[in-house]
Amino acid sequence: MMKQNLKYYIIALLFLLGATPSCVQYIMASDVTSVAPTGKTVAAEEAEDEEALDEDEDEEATEEDEDEEGLDEGEDEEDGDEEGDEDEEEDEEDEAENDSIPLGIDEDSEILVKGSNGREEVIEIPEGLIVDDEQGDDYMTRTYLSGDSTAISPADSTTLATEVYIDRLRRMPTAIEMPWNEVVQKFIDRYSGRLRRTVSVMLGKSNFFMPAFEEALEVYGLPLELKYLPVIESALNPNAVSSVGAGGLWQFMVSTGKRYGLKVNTMIDERRDLVKSSLAAAHYLSDLYEMFGDWNLVIAAYNCGPGNITKAIQRSGGVKDYWQIYPYLPAETRGYVPAFIAANYIMTYYCEHDIVPMETTLPEATDTIMLFRNVHLEQVSKVLGIDIEKLRMLNPQYRRDIVTGYSEPTDLRLPKEYISKYIEMEDSIVAYNVDELMKRDMVEVNKAPVYKAKRVSYKSKRRNALKSKRKGRRSKVSRSRVSSKKRSSASRRRASSGRKSKVSSSKKRSKKATSKKGKSKSKSSKKRRR
């Protein structure tokens, strides 16, 4: 077959080379059995060619099989490579997830929670929760609270199933919505773990503060569960001051406190007053509820201000739901409502977490007395025999231990048994060590002769230096003037003497001339006479 094709190729080539038609016909009419140049017939050569073709086809088939096997192996290798690539992609995703986890988190002031996108996010802890577990070194804790510290060891904390927390939150009798989520769980774990001793101390202190909180909330008809706001605001410490200047149990800013009738000046800070600050806080919460109509938004606004809540609502499309505006809130406010829910939980279910409240020794009954004169707490302490630390605990609003009765009638809280005693001894109390403890009302001026010290300032020194320089210049000028005068008088003398000499010489010359003329005249006259 290949020979036949070769014949046609030769014929075509002959036509291209200009061969004659007779030559081409001869080739076309040649017998297939004609002898080839190799000495074999064309049929034999064709048979050999066919055998060679069969062998080539067999070789091609074997090569195709080998290629298919190689392809299968390559596909296996590609599958392995794809699996390796998938593993690498998974490793890269794991690395990306690890990179998304913030490093260097301060566990005392920040917590990590997993967001809706699966990534970790940082939430700032309210400052009321950033307290030492060994807190409680104030007078109230030392005097009226007692308990076994081993009973509230952090090692006793337990982790329960999620359904247990959800069921407990559901059973709490509250008007405010308190759902469970991972952020709330983080704060529950913090209260039941790191802050176990703090919770124990606050449970003991609640016997002093909670009645006043509840009375203030009842005045404005607010949910009583709001009494736990000071737990996350100040950890029930009347003297607490935040990093931004908020103070007192309810952590009022100065401007907000003044707007709600609290007096704040150098001598007095009514943000620390238990009764007055509680009434002001209840009033403020009532106004916030009229503004937003949702208690979770009210609690958030109490933390960051109503302006930030309004902006977050606008950014979320106008939805008035704390959990919907959550991504648009400040970092601390994102943890504020969950911390409030956790505070209600732990103050209700502390027994289930083996937290033992501090035993409380209730102090004696107290009462207030109105003062119209300035009185120092040390004067009251020394004369009546009351511990000054107790007086400071009962009257934390007086910043410098002075009751400013002269400014306006001011109340002083005392144990009830000392009220009548104070009234009887008020003059003695006011007069005790008054020169050292109180400011003077009148002073006398020393009438000694006024001492006039030579005060030399930098300006006077400079002025004197300038004067001396001027004097020096003037003396130089005067000396130069004197010398110039001397020089001018000397020159004048020299000039006058020179003129005098010239005049005398000219006179002499004129005398000589005249004498010569006289002589000549005498001679001429003598000659005439002759």
CSV table of C-alpha atoms in Angstrom, one decimal, residues 369-371 373 380 383-384 414 416-431:
chain,number,residue,atom,x,y,z
A,369,ILE,CA,-28.9,65.8,112.3
A,370,MET,CA,-28.9,69.1,110.5
A,371,LEU,CA,-25.8,71.3,111.1
A,373,ARG,CA,-21.9,75.5,111.4
A,380,VAL,CA,-16.9,64.8,116.4
A,383,VAL,CA,-15.4,64.7,121.6
A,384,LEU,CA,-18.1,61.9,121.2
A,414,LEU,CA,-24.5,59.4,113.2
A,416,LYS,CA,-28.7,56.9,116.7
A,417,GLU,CA,-27.5,56.8,120.3
A,418,TYR,CA,-25.1,59.7,119.7
A,419,ILE,CA,-27.7,62.2,118.3
A,420,SER,CA,-28.8,63.6,121.6
A,421,LYS,CA,-25.3,63.6,122.9
A,422,TYR,CA,-24.2,65.7,119.9
A,423,ILE,CA,-26.9,68.3,120.5
A,424,GLU,CA,-25.9,68.7,124.1
A,425,MET,CA,-22.1,69.0,123.3
A,426,GLU,CA,-22.3,70.9,120.0
A,427,ASP,CA,-20.4,74.0,121.3
A,428,SER,CA,-17.6,71.8,122.7
A,429,ILE,CA,-17.4,69.9,119.4
A,430,VAL,CA,-17.2,73.0,117.3
A,431,ALA,CA,-14.6,74.6,119.6
